[in-house]
Coordinates of C-alpha atoms in Angstrom, one line a residue:
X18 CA 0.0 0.0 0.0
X19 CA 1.8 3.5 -1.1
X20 CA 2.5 6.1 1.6
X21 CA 0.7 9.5 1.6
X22 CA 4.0 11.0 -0.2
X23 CA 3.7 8.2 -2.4
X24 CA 0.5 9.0 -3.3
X25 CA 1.3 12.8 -3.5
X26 CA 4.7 11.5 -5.9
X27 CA 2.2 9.7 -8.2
X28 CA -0.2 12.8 -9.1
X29 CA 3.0 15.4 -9.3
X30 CA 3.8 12.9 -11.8
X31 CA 0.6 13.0 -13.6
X32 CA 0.6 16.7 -14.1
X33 CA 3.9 16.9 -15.7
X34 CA 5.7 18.1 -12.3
X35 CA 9.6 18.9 -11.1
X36 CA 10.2 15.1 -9.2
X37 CA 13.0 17.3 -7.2
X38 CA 10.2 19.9 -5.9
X39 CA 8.8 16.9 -3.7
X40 CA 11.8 17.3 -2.0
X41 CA 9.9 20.5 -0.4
X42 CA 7.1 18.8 1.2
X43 CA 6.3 17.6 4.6
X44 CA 3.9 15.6 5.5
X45 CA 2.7 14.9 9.0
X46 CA 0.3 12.4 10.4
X47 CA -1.1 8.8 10.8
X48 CA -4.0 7.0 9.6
X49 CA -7.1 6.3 9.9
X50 CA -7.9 9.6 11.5
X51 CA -11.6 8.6 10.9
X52 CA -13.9 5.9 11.1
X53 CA -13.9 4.2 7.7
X54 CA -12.3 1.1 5.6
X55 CA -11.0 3.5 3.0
X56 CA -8.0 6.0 3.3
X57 CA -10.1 9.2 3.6
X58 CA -7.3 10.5 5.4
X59 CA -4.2 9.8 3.1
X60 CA -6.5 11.3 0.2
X61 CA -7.3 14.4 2.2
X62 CA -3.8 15.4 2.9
X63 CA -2.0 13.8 -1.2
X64 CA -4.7 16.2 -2.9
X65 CA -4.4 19.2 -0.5
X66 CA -0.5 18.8 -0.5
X67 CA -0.6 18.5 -4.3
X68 CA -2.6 21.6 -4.8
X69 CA -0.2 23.6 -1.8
X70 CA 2.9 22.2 -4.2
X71 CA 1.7 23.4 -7.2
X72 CA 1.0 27.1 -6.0
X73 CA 4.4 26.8 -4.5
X74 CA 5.7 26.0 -8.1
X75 CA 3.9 28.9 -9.8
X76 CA 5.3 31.0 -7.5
X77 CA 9.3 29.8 -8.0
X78 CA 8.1 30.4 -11.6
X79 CA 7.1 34.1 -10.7
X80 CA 9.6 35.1 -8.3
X81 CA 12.4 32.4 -8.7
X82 CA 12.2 31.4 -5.1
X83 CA 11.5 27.8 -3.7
X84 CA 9.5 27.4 -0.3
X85 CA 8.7 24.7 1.9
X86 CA 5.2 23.2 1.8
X87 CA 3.4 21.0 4.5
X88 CA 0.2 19.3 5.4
X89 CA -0.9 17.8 8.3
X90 CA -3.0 14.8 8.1
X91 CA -5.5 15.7 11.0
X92 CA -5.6 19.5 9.9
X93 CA -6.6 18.3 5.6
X94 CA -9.2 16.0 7.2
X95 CA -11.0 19.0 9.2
X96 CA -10.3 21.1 6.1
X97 CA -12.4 18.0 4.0
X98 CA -15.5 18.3 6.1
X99 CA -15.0 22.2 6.8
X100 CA -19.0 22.8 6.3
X101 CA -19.2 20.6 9.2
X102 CA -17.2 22.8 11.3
X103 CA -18.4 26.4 10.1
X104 CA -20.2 28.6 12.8
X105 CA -21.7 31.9 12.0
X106 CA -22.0 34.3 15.0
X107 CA -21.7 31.4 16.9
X108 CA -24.6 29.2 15.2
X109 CA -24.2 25.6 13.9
X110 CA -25.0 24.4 10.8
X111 CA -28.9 23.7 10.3
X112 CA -29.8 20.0 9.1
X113 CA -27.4 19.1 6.1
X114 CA -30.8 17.7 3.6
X115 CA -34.2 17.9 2.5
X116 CA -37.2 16.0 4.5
X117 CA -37.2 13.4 1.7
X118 CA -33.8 13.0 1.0
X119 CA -31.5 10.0 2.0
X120 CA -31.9 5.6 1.7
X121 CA -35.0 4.0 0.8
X122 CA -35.8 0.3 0.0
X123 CA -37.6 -0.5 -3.5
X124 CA -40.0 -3.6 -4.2
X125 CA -36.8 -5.7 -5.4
X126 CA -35.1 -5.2 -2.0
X127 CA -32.6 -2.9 -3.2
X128 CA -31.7 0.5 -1.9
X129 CA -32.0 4.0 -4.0
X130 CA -30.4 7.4 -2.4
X131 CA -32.9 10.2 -3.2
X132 CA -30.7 14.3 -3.6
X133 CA -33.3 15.9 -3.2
X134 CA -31.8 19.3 -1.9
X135 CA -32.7 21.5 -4.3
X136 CA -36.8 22.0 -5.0
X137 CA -36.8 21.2 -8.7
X138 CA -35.1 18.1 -7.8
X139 CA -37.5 17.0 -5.1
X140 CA -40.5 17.7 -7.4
X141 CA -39.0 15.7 -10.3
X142 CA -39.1 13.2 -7.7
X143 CA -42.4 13.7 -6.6
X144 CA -43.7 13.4 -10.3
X145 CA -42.3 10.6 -11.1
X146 CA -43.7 8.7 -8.2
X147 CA -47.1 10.1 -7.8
X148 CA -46.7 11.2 -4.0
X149 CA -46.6 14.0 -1.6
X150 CA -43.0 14.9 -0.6
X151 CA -43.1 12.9 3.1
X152 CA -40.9 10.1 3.7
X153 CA -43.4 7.4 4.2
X154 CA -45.4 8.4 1.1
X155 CA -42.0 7.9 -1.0
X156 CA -41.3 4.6 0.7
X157 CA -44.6 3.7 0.1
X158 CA -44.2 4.9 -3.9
X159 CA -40.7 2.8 -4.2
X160 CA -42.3 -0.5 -2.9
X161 CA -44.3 -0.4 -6.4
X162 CA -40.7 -0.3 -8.3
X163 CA -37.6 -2.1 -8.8
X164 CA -34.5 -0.5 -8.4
X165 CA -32.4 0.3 -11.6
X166 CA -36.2 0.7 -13.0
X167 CA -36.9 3.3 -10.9
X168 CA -33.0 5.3 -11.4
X169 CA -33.2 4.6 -15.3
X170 CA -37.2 6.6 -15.2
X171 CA -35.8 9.2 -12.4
X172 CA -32.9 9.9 -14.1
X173 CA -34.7 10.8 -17.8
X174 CA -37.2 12.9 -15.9
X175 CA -34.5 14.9 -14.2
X176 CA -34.4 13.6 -10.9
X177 CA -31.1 13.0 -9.0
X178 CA -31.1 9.6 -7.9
X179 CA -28.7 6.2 -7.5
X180 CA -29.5 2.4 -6.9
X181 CA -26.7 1.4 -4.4
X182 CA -24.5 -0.9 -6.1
X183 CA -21.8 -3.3 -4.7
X184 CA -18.1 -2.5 -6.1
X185 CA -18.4 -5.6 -8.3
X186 CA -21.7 -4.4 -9.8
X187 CA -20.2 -1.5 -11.0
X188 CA -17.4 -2.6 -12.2
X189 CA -19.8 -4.8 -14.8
X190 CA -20.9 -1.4 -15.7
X191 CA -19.7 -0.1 -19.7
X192 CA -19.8 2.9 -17.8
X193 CA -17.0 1.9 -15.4
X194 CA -14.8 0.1 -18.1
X195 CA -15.2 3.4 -19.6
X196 CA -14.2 5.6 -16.9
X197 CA -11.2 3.4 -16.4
X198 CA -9.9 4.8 -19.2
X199 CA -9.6 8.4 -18.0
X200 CA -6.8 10.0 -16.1
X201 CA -7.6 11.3 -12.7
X202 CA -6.7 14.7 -14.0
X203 CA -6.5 15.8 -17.5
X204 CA -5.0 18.5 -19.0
X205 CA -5.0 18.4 -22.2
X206 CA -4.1 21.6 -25.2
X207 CA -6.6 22.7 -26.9
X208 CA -5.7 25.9 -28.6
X209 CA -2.8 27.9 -29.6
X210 CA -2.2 31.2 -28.1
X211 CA 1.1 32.8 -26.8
X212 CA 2.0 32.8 -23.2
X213 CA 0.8 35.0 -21.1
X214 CA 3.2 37.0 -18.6
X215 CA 2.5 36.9 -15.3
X216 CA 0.8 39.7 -13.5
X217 CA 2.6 41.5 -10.7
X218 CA 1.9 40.9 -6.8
X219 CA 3.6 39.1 -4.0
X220 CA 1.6 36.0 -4.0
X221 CA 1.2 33.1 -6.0
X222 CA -1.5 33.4 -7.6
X223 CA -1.7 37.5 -6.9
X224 CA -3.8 39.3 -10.5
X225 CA -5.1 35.9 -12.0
X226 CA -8.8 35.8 -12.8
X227 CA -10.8 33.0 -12.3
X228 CA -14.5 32.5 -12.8
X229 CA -15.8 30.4 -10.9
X230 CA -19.1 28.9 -12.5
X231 CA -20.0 26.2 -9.7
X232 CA -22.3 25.4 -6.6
X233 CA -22.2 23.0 -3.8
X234 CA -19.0 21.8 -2.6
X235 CA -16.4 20.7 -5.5
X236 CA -15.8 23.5 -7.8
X237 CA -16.6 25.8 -4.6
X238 CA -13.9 24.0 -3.0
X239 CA -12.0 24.6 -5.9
X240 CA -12.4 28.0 -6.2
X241 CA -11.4 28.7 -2.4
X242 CA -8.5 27.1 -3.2
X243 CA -7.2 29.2 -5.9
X244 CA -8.2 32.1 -3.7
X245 CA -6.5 31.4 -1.0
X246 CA -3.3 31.2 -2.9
X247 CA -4.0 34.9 -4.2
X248 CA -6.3 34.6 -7.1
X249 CA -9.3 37.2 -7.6
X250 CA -11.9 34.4 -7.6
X251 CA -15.4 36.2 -9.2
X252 CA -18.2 33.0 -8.0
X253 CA -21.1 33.6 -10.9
X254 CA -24.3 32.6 -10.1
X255 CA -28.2 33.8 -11.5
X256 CA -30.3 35.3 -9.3
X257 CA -33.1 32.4 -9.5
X258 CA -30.5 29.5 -9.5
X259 CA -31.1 27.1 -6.2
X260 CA -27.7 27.2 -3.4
X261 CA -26.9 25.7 -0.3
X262 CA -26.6 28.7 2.1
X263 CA -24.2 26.9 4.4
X264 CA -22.4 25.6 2.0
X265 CA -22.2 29.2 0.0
X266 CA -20.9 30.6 3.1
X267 CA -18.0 27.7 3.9
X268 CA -16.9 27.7 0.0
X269 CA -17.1 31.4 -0.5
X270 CA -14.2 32.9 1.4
X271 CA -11.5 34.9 -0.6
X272 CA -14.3 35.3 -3.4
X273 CA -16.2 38.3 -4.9
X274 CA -19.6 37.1 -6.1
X275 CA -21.9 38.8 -8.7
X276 CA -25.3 37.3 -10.3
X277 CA -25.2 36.8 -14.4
X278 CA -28.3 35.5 -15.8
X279 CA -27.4 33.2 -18.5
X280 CA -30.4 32.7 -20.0
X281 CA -30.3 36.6 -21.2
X282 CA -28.4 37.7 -24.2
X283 CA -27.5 40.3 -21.7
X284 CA -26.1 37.6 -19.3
X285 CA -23.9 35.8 -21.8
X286 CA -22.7 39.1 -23.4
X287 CA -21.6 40.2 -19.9
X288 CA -19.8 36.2 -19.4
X289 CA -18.1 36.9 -22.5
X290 CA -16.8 40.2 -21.4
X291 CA -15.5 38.9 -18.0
X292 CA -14.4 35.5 -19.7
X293 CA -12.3 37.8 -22.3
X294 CA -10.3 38.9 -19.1
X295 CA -10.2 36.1 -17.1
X296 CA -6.8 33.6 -16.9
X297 CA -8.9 30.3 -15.6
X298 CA -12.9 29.2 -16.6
X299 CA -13.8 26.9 -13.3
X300 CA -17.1 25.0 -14.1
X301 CA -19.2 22.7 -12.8
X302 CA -22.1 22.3 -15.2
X303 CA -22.7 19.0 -17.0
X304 CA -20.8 18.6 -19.9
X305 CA -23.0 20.1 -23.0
X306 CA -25.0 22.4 -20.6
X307 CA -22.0 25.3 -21.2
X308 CA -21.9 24.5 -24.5
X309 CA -25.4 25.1 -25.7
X310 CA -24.9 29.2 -24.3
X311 CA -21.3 29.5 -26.4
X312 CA -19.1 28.8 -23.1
X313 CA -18.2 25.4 -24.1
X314 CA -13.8 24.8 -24.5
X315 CA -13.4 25.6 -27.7
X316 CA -15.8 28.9 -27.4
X317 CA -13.6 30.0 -24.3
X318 CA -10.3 29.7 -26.3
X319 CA -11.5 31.7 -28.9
X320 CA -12.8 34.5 -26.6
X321 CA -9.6 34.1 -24.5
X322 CA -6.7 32.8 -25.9
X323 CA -4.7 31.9 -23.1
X324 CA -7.4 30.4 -20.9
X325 CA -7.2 27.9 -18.5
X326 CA -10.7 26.0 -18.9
X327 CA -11.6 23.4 -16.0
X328 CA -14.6 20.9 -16.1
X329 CA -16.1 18.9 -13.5
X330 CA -18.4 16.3 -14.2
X331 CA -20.2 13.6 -11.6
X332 CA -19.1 10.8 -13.9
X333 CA -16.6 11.8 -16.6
X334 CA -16.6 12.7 -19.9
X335 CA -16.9 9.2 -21.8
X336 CA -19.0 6.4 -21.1
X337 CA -22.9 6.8 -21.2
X338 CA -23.3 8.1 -18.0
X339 CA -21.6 10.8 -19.3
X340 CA -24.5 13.4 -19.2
X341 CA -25.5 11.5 -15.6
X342 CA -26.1 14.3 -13.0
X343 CA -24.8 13.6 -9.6
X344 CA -23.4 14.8 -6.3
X345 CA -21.2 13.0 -4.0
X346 CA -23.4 11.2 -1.8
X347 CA -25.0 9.3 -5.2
X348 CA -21.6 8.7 -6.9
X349 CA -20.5 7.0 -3.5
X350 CA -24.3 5.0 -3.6
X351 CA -23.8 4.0 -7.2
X352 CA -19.8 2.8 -7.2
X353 CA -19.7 0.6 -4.4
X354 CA -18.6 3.2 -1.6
X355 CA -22.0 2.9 0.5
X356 CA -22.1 -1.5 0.3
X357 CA -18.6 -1.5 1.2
X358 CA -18.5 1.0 4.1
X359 CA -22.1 -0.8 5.1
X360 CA -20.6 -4.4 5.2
X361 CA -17.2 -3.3 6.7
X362 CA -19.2 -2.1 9.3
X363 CA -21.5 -4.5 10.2
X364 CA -24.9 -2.3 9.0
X365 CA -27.5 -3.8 6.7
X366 CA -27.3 -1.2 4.5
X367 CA -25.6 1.4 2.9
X368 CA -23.0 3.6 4.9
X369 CA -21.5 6.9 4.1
X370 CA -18.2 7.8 4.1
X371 CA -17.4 9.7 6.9
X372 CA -16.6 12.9 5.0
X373 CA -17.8 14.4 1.2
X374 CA -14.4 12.8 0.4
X375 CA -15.3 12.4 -3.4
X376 CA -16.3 16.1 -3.3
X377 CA -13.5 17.7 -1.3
X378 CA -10.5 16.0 -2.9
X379 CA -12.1 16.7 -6.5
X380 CA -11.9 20.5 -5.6
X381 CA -8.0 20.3 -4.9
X382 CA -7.6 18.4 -7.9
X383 CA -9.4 20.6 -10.2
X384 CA -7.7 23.3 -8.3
X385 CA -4.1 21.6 -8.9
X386 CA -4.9 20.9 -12.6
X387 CA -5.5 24.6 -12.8
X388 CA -2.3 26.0 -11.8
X389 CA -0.3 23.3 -13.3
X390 CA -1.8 23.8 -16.6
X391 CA -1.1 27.8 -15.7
X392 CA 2.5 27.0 -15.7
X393 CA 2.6 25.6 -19.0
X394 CA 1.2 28.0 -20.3
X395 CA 3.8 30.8 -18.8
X396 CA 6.2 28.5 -20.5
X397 CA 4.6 27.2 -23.4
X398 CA 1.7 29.2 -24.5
X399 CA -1.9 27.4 -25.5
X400 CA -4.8 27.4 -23.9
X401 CA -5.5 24.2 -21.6
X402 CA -8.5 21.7 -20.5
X403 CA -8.3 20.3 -17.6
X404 CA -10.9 17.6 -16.5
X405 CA -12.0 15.9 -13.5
X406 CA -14.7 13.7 -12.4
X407 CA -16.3 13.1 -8.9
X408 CA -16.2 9.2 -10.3
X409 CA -13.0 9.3 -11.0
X410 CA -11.4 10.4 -8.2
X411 CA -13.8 7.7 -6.5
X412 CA -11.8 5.1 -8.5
X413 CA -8.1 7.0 -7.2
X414 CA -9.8 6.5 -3.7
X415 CA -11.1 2.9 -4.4
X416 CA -7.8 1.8 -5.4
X417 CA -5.6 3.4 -2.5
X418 CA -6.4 0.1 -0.7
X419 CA -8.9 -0.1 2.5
X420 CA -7.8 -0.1 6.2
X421 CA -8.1 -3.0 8.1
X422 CA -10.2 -2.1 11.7
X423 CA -11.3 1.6 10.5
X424 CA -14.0 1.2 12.4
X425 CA -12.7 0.8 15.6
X426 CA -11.2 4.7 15.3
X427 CA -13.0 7.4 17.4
X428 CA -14.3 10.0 15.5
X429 CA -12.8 13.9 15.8
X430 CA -14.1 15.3 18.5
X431 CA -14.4 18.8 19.3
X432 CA -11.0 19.6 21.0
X433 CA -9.3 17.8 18.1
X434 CA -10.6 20.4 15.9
X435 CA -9.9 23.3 17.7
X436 CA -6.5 24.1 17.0
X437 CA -7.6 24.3 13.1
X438 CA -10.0 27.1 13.8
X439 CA -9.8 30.5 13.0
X440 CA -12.3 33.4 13.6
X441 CA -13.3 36.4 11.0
X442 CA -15.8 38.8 9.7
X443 CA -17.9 38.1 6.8
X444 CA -20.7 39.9 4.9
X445 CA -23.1 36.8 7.2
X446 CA -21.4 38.2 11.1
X447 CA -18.8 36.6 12.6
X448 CA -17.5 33.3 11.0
X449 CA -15.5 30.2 12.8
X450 CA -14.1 28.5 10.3
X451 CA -11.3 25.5 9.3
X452 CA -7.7 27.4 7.9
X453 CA -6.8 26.4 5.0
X454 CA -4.1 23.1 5.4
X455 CA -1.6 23.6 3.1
X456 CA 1.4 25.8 5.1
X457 CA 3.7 27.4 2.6
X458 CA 7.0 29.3 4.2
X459 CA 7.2 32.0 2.1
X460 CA 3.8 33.0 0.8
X461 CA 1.3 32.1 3.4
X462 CA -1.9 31.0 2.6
X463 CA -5.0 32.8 3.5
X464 CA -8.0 34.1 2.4
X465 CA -7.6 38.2 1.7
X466 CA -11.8 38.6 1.2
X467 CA -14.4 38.1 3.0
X468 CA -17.5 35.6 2.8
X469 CA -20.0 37.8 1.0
X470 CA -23.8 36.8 0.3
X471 CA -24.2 36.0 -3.2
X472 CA -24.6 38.9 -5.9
X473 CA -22.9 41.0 -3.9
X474 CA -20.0 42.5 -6.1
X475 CA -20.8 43.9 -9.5
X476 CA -19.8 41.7 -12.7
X477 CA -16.5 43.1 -13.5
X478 CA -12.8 42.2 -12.3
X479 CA -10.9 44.4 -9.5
X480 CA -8.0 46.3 -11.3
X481 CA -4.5 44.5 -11.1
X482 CA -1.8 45.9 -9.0

């Protein structure tokens, strides 16, 4: 089973990095640090420490000076579950889902996870079952279908929905053979444009612009990222487009947010002014959804020549899932996660992991991807694609190998966490919130903005220093 640096070594390796800058790193920490048969903790702290590395790099390549980077194990777990931990003016988090959301049984004795979060997603539900939106009426509803009946007709109606499978079952999937095939991060050339000189500033990522087209917690995560490392992050969203509030807050530090309407000429005319300025495109929409408004890769390279472009998908670009939509908590319920965490565990039943690991560590990846295809092009001009899936990085954390007894570790408690804590202002009052993990010795990491409710900031970038 490969070490946490081992792990880090293999996806510096992927991305085309320096072997020698590894020699900067430190990493600190045992596992399991939570309860769970899979290495939620190793991930946690390989993706942070590859996305800390990486801004370190881009800034050697901007000022010509190398820093030590280091991640605690403990501290990049609390980071991956920082909604968890967020407290404004002193007030937990309310409850996480929806009334209907969560496991239900169908008539074949199988199990479906309904995400239900978001209204147009609960009705879809609702339609397709015939039933009020209370949990026994839905459980009721199911008892009348099998499983992968019921996901194939939710899915085509636009619900958000998974039949839990075992590891093997998927596996037997085309879908899976296909997504085999993929890199865990691609970043791939797909234009030609000269390179781009770096903006002044004394941090890493100090004048580049990133829109950041994304909700929930990957691209969000993503986006923090980038901003903590100095970039002017601008989070578009549309004024009648459904959000998390919690999860706004947690994932919207270090950002300016405005509200673009995409569905207006207007709208798009104003993404394409911002987009003609920006250095990276951070999206999280399904994969033709962009491409239908003119935003797709190709479109952004032509507006921009120079751009970084990032996708997220739930399953990856090939394979006919493709177009699937999904969160975390249905990826985990449809590749095995949830039957192996349930039967490592002793529960009849599906079992989460204990942390949107799928989620969080997509975020730094998308966020390492970024800045390493943002140093090639400073040295070799293009613009860049970079791709990740919550799938795929589900396979990278299937096959870092399970841990024998996870369950017999104690979950964090409180005074575990505290050290990690930090408290600041925001546009909501007074935020408690996780640092960010990834220490770097010469240009720290932090967030310079505050949380700000969304559509706050007009649509336009802050001048460059």
């Amino acid at each position: 089973m490969q070490s946490p640096r081992e792990i880090l070594a293999d996806l510096w390796a992927l991305a085309g990095g320096d072997p020698s800058a590894l020699d900067a790193v430190t990493l600190t920490g045992e596992e399991p640090q939570l309860p769970s048969s899979f290495r939620v903790a190793a991930a946690a702290q390989a993706s942070i420490a590859a996305a800390g590395l990486a801004a370190a790099q881009v800034w050697k390549l901007r000022s010509g000076q190398s820093q030590e980077v280091a991640v605690d194990m403990r501290h990049a777990v609390v980071e991956c579950r920082s909604e968890r931990y967020l407290r404004v003016d002193g007030k937990p988090p309310p409850p996480a889902w929806d009334v209907i959301a969560g496991i239900y049984r169908t008539r074949d004795q199988r199990f479906v996870r309904l995400h239900t979060n978001f209204r147009h997603h609960r009705d879809a539900v609702c339609r397709v079952l015939n039933c009020k939106p209370e949990r026994d009426d839905v459980q009721a509803a199911l008892m009348q279908w099998n499983g992968e009946a019921f996901e194939t007709a939710a899915y085509a109606s636009g619900c958000v929905v998974a039949m839990m499978r075992s590891h093997g079952e998927w596996s037997e999937l085309p879908h899976a053979r296909a997504l085999a095939e993929l890199p865990l991060v691609s970043i791939e050339k797909i234009g030609e444009a000269a390179p781009r000189p770096w903006p002044g500033g004394d941090r890493p990522l100090a004048g580049l612009r990133v829109l950041d087209l994304s909700r929930v917690i990957a691209g969000p995560v993503a986006g923090r990222t980038l901003a903590v490392h100095g970039a002017d992050v601008l989070l578009i969203s549309g004024p009648d487009l459904p959000a998390i509030p919690w999860l706004t807050i947690d994932t919207g530090r270090g950002k300016l947010t405005s509200f673009v309407d995409l569905k207006s000429e207007q709208g798009r005319h104003s993404l394409r002014d911002l987009l003609a300025g920006a250095d990276i495109f951070s999206q999280g929409y399904r994969p033709q959804a962009l491409a239908a408004l003119g935003f797709s890769p190709q479109d952004a390279a032509r507006i921009s020549p120079g751009i970084v472009y990032v996708s997220l998908s739930a399953y990856g670009q090939a394979g006919p899932w493709a177009e699937r939509r999904g969160f975390d908590s249905l990826v985990q319920t449809a590749t095995g996660f949830n039957h192996a965490e349930g039967q490592a565990a002793g529960v009849d039943g599906p079992k989460e992991l204990p942390v949107q690991m799928l989620d969080h560590a997509t975020g730094y990846l998308m966020a390492f991807g970024a800045m390493m295809a943002k140093a090639r092009q400073s040295r070799e001009g293009g613009s860049w694609h970079v791709r990740v899936s919550l799938a795929r990085t589900g396979r990278w954390l299937w096959n870092l190998g399970r841990v024998a007894d996870g369950f017999k570790t104690e979950d964090l408690k409180g005074e575990t966490v505290q050290p990690f804590i930090e408290e600041i202002p925001s546009g909501f009052g007074p935020l408690r919130s996780v640092r960010h993990s990834a220490v770097l010795s010469k240009a720290p990491a932090f967030w310079a903005r505050p949380a700000m409710p969304l559509g706050s900031h007009p649509a336009e970038w802050p001048m460059r220093s």
